[in-house]
C-alpha atoms as one frame of an Amber mdcrd trajectory, in Angstrom:
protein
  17.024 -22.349 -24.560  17.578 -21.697 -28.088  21.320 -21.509 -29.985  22.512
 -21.703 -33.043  25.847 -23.389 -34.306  28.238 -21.118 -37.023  30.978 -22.560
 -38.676  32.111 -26.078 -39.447  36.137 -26.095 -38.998  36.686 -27.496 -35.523
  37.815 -24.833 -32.534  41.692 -24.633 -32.306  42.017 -21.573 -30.218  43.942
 -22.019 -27.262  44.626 -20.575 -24.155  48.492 -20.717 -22.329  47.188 -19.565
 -18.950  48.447 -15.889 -19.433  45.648 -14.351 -20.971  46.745 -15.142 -24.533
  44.939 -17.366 -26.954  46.887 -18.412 -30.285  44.811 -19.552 -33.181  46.797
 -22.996 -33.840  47.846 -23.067 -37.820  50.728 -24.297 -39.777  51.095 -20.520
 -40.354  53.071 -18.363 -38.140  50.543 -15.581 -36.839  51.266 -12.091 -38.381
  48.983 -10.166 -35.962  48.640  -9.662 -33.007  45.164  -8.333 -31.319  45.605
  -6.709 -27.812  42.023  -6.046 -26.120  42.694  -5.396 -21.942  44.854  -7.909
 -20.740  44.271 -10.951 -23.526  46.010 -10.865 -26.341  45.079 -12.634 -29.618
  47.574 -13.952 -32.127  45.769 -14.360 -35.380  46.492 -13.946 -39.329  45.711
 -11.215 -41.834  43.684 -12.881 -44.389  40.899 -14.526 -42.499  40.039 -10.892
 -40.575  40.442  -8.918 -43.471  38.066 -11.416 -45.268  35.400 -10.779 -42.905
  35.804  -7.290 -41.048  35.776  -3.670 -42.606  37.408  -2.242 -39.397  40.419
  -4.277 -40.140  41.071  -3.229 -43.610  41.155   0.277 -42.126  43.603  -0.791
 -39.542  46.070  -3.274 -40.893  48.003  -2.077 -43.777  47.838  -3.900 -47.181
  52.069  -3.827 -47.434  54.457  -5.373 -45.608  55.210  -8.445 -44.180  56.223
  -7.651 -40.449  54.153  -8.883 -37.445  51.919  -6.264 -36.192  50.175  -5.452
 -32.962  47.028  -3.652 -32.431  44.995  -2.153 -29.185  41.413  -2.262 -29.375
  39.967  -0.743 -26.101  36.342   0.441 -26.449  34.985  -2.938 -28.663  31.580
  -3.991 -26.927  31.319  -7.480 -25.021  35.269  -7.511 -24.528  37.678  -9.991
 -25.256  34.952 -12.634 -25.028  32.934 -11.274 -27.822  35.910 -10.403 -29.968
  36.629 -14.373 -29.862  33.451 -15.238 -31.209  33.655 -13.028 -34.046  37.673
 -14.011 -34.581  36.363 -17.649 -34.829  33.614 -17.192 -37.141  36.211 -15.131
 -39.474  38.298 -18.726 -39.193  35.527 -20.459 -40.110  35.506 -22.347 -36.389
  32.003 -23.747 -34.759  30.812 -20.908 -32.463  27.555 -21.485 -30.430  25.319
 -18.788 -29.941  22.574 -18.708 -27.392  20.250 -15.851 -25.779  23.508 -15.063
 -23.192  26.011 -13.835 -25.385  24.432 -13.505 -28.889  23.749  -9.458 -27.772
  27.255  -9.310 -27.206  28.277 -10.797 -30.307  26.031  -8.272 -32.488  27.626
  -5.711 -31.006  31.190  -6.595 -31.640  30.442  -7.735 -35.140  28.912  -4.212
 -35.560  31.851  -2.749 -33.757  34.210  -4.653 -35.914  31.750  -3.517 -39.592
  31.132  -7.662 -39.948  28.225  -6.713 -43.024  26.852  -7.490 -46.122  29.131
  -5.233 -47.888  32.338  -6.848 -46.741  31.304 -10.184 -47.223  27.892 -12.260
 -48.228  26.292 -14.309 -45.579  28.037 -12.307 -42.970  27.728 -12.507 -38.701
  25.615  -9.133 -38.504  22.980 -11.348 -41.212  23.144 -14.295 -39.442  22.546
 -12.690 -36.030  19.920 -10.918 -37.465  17.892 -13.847 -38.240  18.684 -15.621
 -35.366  17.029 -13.004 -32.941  14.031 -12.818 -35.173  13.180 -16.281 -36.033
  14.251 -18.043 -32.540  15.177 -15.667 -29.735  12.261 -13.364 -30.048   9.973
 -16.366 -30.393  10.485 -17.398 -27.014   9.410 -16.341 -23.914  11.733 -16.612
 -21.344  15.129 -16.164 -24.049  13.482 -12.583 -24.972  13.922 -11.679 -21.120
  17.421 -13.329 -20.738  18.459 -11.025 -24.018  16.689  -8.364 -22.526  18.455
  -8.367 -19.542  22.107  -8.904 -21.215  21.318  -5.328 -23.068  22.434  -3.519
 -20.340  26.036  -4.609 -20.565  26.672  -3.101 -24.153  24.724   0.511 -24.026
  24.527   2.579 -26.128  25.196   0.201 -28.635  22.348  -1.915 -27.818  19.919
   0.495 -27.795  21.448   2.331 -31.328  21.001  -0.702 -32.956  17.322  -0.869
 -31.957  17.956  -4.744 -30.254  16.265  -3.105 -26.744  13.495  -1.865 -28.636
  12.819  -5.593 -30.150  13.373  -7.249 -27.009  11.028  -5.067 -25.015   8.448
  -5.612 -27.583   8.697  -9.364 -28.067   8.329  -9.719 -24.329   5.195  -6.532
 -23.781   3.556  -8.622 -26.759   3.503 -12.196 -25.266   2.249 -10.458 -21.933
  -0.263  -8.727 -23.528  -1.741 -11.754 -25.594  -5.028 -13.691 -24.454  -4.063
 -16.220 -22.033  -6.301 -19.002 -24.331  -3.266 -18.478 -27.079  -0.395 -18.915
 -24.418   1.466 -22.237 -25.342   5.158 -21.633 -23.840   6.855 -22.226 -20.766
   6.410 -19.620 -17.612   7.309 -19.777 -14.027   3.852 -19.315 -12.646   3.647
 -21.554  -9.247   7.041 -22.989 -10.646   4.681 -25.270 -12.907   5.292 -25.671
 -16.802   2.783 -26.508 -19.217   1.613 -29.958 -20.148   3.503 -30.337 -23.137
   6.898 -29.850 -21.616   5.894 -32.477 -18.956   5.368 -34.924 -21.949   1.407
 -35.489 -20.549   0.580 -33.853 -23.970  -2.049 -37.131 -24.431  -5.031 -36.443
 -25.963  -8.269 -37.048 -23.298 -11.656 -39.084 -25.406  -9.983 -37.824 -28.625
 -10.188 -34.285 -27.698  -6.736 -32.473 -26.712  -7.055 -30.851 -23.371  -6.747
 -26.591 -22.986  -4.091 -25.650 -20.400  -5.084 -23.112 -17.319  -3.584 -20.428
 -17.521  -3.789 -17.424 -15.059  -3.995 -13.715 -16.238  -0.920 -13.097 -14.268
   1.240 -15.918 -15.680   3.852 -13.369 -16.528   4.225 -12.233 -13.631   7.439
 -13.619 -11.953   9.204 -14.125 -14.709   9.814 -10.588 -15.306  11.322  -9.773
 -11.789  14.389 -11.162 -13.149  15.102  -7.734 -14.457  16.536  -4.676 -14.308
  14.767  -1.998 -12.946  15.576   0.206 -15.911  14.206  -2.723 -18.359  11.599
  -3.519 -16.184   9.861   0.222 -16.093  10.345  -0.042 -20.127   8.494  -3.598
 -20.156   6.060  -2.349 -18.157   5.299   1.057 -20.056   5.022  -1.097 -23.164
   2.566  -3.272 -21.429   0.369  -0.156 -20.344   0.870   1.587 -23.955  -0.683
  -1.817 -25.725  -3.856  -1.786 -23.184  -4.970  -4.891 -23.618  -3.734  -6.145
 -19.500  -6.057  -4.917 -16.584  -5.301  -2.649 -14.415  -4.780  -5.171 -11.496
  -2.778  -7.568 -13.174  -0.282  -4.863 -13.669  -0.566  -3.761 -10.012  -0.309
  -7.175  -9.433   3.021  -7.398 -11.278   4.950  -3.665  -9.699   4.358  -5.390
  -6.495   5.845  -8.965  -6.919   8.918  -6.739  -8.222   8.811  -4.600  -5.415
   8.490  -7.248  -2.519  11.704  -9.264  -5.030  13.907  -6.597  -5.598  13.196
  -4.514  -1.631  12.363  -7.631   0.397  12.786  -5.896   3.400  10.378  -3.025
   2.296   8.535  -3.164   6.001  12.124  -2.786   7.602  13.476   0.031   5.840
  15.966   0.722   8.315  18.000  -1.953   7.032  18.207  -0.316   3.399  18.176
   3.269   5.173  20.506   5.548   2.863  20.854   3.413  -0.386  20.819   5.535
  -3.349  19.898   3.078  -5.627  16.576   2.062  -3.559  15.665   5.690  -3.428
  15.745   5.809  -7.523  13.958   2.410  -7.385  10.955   3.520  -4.737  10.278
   6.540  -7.293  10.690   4.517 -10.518   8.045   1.799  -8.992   5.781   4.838
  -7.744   5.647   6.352 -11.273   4.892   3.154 -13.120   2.029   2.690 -10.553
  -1.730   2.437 -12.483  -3.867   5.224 -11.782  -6.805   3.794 -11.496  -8.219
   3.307  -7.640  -7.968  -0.439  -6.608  -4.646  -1.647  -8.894  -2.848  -2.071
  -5.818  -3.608  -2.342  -2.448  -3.647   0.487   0.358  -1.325  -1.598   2.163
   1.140  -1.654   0.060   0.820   1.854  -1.112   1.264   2.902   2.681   4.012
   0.305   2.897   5.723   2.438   0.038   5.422   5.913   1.487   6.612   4.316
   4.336   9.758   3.512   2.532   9.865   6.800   0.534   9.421   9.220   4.068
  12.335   7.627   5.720  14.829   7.095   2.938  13.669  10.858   1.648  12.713
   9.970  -1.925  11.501  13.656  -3.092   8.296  15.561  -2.089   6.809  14.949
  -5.549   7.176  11.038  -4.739   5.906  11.330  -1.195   2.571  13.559  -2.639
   1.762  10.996  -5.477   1.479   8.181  -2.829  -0.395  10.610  -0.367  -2.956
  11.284  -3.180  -3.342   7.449  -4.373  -3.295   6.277  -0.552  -6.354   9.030
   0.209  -8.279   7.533  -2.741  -8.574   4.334  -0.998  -8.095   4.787   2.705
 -10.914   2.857   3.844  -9.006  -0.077   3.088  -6.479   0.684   5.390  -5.459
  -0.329   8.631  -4.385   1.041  11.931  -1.097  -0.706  11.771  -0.444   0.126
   8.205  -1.060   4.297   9.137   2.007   3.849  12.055   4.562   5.356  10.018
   7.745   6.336  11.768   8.907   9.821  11.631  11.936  11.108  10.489  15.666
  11.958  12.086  15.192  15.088  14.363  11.630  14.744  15.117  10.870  13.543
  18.917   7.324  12.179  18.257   7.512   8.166  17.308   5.021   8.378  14.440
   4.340  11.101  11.740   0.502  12.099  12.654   1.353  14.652  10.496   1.712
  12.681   7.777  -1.777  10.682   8.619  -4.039  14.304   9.052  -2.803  15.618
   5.757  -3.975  12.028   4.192  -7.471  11.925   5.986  -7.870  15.570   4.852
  -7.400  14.648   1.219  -9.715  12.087   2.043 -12.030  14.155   3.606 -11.766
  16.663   0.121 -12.343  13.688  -2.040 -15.592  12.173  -0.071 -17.096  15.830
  -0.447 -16.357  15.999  -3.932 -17.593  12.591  -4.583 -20.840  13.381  -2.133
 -21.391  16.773  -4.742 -21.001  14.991  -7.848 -23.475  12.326  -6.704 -26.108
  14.917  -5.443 -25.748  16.616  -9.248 -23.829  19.464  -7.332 -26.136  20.699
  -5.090 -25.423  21.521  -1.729 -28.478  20.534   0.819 -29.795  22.117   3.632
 -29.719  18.767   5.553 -27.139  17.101   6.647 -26.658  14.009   4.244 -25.668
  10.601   5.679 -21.923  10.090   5.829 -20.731   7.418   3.045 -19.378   3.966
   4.273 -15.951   4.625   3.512 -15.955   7.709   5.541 -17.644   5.697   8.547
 -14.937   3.080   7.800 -12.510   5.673   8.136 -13.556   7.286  10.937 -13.009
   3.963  12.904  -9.644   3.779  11.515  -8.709   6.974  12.651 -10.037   6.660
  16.522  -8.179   3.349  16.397  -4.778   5.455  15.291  -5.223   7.975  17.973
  -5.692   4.791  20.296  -2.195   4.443  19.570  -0.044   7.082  18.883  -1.680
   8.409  22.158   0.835   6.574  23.888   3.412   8.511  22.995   4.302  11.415
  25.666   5.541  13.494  22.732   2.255  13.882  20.968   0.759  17.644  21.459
  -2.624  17.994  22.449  -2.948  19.880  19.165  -1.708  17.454  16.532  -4.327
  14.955  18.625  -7.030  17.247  18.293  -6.471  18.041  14.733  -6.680  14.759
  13.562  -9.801  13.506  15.669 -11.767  16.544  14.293 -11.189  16.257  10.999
 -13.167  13.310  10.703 -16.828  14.981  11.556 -18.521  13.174  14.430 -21.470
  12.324  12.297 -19.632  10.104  10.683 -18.970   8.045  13.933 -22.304   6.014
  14.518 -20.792   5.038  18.007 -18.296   7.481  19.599 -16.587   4.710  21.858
 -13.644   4.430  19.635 -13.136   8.137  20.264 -13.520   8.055  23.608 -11.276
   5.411  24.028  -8.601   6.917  22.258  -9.188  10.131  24.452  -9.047   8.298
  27.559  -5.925   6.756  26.549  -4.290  10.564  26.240  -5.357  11.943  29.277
  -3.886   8.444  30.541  -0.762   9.649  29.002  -0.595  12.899  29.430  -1.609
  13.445  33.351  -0.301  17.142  33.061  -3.007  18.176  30.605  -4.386  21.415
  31.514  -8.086  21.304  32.424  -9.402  23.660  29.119  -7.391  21.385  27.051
  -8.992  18.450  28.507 -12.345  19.957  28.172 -11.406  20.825  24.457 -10.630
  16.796  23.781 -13.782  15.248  25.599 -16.004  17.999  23.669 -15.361  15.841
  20.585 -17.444  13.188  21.558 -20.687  12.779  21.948 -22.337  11.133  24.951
 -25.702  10.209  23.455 -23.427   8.019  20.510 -21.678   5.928  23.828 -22.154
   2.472  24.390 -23.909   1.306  27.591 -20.596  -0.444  28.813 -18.645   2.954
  27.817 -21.021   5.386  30.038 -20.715   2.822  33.063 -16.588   3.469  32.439
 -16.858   7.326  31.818 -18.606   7.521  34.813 -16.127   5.739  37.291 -12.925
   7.740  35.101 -10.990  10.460  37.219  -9.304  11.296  34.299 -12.651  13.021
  32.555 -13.677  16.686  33.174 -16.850  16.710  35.545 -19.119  18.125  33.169
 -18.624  14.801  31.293 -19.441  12.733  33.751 -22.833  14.737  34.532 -23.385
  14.835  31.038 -23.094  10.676  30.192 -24.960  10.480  33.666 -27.851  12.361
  31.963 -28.156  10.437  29.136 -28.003   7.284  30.904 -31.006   8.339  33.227
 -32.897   9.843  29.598 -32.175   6.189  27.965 -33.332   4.307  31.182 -36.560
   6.419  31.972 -37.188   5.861  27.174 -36.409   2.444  27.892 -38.833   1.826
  31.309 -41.410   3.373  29.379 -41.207   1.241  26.421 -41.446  -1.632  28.761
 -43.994  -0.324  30.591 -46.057   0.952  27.587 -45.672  -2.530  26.276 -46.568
  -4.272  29.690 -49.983  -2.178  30.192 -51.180  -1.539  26.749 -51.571   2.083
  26.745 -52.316   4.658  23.691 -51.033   4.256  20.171 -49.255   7.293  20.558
 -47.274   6.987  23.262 -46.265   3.292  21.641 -45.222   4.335  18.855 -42.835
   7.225  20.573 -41.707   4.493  22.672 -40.556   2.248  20.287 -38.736   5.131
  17.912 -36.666   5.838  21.419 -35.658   2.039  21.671 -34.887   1.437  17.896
 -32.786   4.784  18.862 -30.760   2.728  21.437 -30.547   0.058  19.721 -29.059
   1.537  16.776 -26.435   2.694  18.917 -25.060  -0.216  21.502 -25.331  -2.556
  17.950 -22.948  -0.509  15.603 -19.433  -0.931  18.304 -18.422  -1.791  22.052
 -15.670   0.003  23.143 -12.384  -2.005  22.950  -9.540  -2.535  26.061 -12.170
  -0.816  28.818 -11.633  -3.550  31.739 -15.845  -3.194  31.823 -16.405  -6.050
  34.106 -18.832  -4.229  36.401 -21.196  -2.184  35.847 -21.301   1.160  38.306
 -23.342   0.858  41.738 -24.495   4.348  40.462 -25.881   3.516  36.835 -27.757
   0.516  38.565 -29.170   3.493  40.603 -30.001   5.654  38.245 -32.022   3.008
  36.621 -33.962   1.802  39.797 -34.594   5.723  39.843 -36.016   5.172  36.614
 -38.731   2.953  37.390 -39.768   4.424  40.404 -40.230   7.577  37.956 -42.451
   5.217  35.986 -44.871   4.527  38.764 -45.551   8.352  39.500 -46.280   8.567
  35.554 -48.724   5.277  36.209 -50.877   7.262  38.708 -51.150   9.837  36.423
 -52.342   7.213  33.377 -54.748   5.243  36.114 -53.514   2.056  34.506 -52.737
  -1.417  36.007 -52.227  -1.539  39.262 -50.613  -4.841  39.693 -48.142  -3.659
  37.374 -47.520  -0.879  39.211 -47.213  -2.643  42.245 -44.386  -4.892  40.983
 -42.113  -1.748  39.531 -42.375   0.196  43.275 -41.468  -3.389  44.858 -38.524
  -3.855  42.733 -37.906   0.441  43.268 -37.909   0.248  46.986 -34.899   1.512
  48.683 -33.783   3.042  45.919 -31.677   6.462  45.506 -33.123   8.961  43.471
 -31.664  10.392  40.414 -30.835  13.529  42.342 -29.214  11.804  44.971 -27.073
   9.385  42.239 -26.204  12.798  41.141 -25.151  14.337  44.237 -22.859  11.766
  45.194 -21.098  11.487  42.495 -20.330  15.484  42.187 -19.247  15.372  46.155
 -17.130  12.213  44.999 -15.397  13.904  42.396 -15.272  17.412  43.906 -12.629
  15.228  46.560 -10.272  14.762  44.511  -9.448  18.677  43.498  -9.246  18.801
  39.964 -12.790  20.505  39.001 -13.218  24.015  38.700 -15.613  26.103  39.306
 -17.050  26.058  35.889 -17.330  22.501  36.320 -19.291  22.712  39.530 -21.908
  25.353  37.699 -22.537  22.585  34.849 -23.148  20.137  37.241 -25.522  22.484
  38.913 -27.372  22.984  35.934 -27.366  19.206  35.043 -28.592  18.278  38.530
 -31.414  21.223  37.913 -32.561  19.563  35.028 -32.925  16.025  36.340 -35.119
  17.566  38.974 -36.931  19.197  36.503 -37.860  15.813  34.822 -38.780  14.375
  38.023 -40.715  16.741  39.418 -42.765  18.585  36.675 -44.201  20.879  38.765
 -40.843  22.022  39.972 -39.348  23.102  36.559 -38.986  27.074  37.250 -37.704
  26.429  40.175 -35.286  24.113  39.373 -33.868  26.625  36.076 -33.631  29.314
  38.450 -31.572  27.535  40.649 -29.248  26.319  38.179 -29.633  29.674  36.801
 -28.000  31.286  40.064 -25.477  28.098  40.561 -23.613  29.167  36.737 -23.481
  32.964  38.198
């Protein structure tokens, strides 16, 4: 730390214990000097010498002791002894603690040029330019001493030079920093005396672009937002160092920013929280979606201002792909009976959703297609984020259908390659919620779509009591389609039939493939796979070998597929069984039991070619 040394007479002030210092002399004092609760018994000449506020005070006749009450001099009694001992002529020691202090009592007390040549305003003056702005870490500790002695401090422009020594040194090129910083609590070579030259040539120090970093946490958040502003203003730091830097601060000064409940209330956090939100960089990626979400977090609960909460919303949708389920639980507020704020979530994915499209326009020149374009990544990215948040807020009783609903659909279902996360999240609600009515139950499972399941979701949609029956018909259907595309391809493959019918083959498989490799459904107990799935696909091959009469093809072949077929229940049947299974347990309605009509009609349909009108008029008089 840097000081400097006034005065050369040696320091006779004393102290009795009471609060009163004497200046010891041969002369009796003839003033006395009463600031609070210290007085200071001094003589005439040496302050008059020295201070213009003291030739306006103490008059020029008489010879009778006199007191006087100073009450509004900056830095106190403490500063008022520095500048009473450089007016005696007395060693005084300034360093970067009290030397702010001591400018402004010697400006208080009108310790200039004018009054006397070579006097404590000067030599302050050039001690702040020539040593305490010159280093690093003495410019913050003046910095942060400022505060004590506003306005003063800031009339006499010494916050201004302190926030610009220290926004300069962070803004330099990190090849031209030579002074001390706390980064990783190291120090450079040089003040580890290593400074040794290596093969003649002096070694260059490492030093990290966000060097600054924790040094400046020491402050203020008052001098901190006007460091940082200077930083931004000068342009020279990226963008993520400076994110970089708001969120040390942040995690220093709110350590317990993920357990706001423990700062619930505090005035002074709430004007923090908004502070550190405004000096946040605008540009996407400064800072991370964590601990942007970890912020409005902090700013719902302690009820920082809508203006706060809708910044954060804004920044948090520009970059919601990188968040995660756990950072999107945010508590709700007193009074509301729902454990987290899905309202909070749908009005960020919608933002989201606004800023994808506008993104999608501008990179299609503005042009709106005919065809549906391929969702972007981040909107499959948060898609999965969002099925994995209804996953869990559908464990609370409290959530309305609605709110659920809202939220699933605003993410489009294109934009889910594999709908198991959905489904999974919609099982968990009807898990929840065994009062659902049946519409709104029908309402949730239309979301999804069965073709986009997994092979180990359709074997557990099709053992779940909790799904409407149409569901299960309609998964069942699928299943039987991707079986039969999937026996053909092998069989196609296996007996080397036309180019055509290969090539159709394979588009179906790449087709399933493209779905069972993009996500398995999570927390499904899927052990086992259904008795009736296993039959529907034995159904399947035995479909195979009626085609294989038709084709006249291998015969061995065929042979093998009936063998393996034998004994086994037809599609119909699978079907049948399963709608008398689920008919037992009287939750289906009667709309339910025409749409399994009408899937059972077209199964047949597909088994039996010939039978096609007759199977669509049957299921046409079952939906009557």
């Amino acid at each position: 730390m840097k000081f400097m040394k006034l005065g050369s007479n040696p320091d006779t002030f004393q102290g009795d214990g009471n609060e009163v210092s004497i200046a010891a002399s041969e002369l009796v004092s003839d003033i006395t000097v009463r600031i609070g609760t210290t007085k200071f018994y001094l003589h005439k000449f040496p302050l008059l010498s020295k201070c213009a506020r003291f030739q306006k005070l103490i008059p020029t006749t008489g010879d009778e002791n006199i007191e006087i009450h100073i009450h509004d001099i900056p830095g106190g009694a403490k500063a008022f002894e520095i500048c009473a001992k450089f007016c005696y002529g007395m060693i005084v020691t300034l360093n970067a603690y009290n030397v702010i202090a001591a400018r402004c009592a010697a400006e208080y007390l009108e310790m200039n040029e004018t009054v006397d040549k070579g006097n404590l305003i000067y030599k302050i003056d050039i001690f702040l330019s020539s040593s305490i702005h010159r280093s690093w870490k003495d410019s913050i500790i003046v910095l942060g001493t400022t505060k004590a002695h506003l306005p003063w401090a800031e009339d006499l422009k010494l916050v201004s030079h302190c926030i610009d020594s220290v926004a300069s040194k962070a803004s330099i090129d990190v090849s031209k920093v030579e002074w001390s910083y706390t980064y990783n609590r190291k120090k450079l070579t040089v003040e580890n005396g290593h400074d040794s030259p290596w093969n003649g040539v002096k070694q260059q120090q490492f030093v990290p672009k966000d060097w600054w970093v924790e040094d400046l946490t020491d402050l203020d958040i008052d001098a901190y937002k006007q460091v940082i502003t200077a930083v931004k203003t000068k342009g020279t730091v990226p963008k993520d160092v400076i994110g970089a830097a708001i969120k040390a601060y942040t995690y220093k000064k709110l350590p317990s920013l993920s357990k706001v409940s423990m700062i619930h209330g505090d005035a002074k956090v709430r004007a923090m929280l908004v502070t550190i939100t405004c000096l946040l960089p605008s540009e996407k990626g400064s800072v991370s979606c964590s601990f942007l979400l970890k912020l409005l977090k902090a700013t719902n609960l302690l009820k920082c201002g809508e203006m706060c909460r809708k910044e954060l919303m804004k920044r948090i949708a520009r970059q919601l792909e990188e968040a995660s389920v756990s950072d999107l639980l945010i508590p709700t507020v007193d009074g509301d009976t729902t454990v987290y704020d899905i309202d909070l979530i749908l009005s960020i994915v919608e933002e989201f959703v606004r800023q994808d499209s506008k993104n999608a326009q501008r990179h299609n020149g503005g042009e709106v297609n005919d065809h549906v374009s391929a969702p972007s990544a981040s909107m499959v990215a948060v898609a999965k984020t969002v099925d994995g948040y209804l996953a869990e807020v559908a464990r609370d009783p409290n959530i309305p259908v609605y709110k659920f609903f809202s939220l699933a659909e605003t993410v489009s279902g294109g934009s889910r390659p594999v709908h198991d996360g959905l489904y999974r999240a919609i099982d968990m609600y009807l898990k929840e919620h065994p009062s659902l009515g049946k519409s709104d139950k029908k309402r949730l499972c239309a979301l999804m779509d069965c073709k986009k399941l997994s092979p180990d979701a359709c074997a557990h949609a099709v053992q779940n009591e909790r799904l409407p029956l149409r569901i299960v018909v309609q998964v069942l259907y699928h299943e039987q389609t991707r079986a039969c595309a999937a026996a053909t391809a092998i069989r196609a493959d296996s007996i080397g039939i036309g180019s055509y019918e290969s090539s159709r083959s394979g588009a179906t498989t790449n087709t399933e493939d493209e779905w069972d490799g993009v996500m398995a459904v999570e927390d499904l107990s899927l052990s086992k796979t259904t008795k009736l799935v296993d039959k529907c696909d034995t159904a399947a091959s035995t479909v195979v070998v009626g085609k294989d009469k038709d084709h006249g093809g291998n015969k061995g072949a065929t042979g093998r597929v009936a063998k393996g077929g034998a004994g086994a229940a037809t599609p119909k049947k699978a079907l049948g069984k399963t709608v008398s299974g689920k008919g037992q347990t009287g939750e289906r309605s009667s709309s339910d039991s025409s749409d399994s009509a009408v899937a059972v009609a077209v199964l047949t349909s597909q088994e039996h070619p010939k039978r096609t009108t007759r199977a669509r008029n049957a299921a046409k008089s079952a939906a009557a």
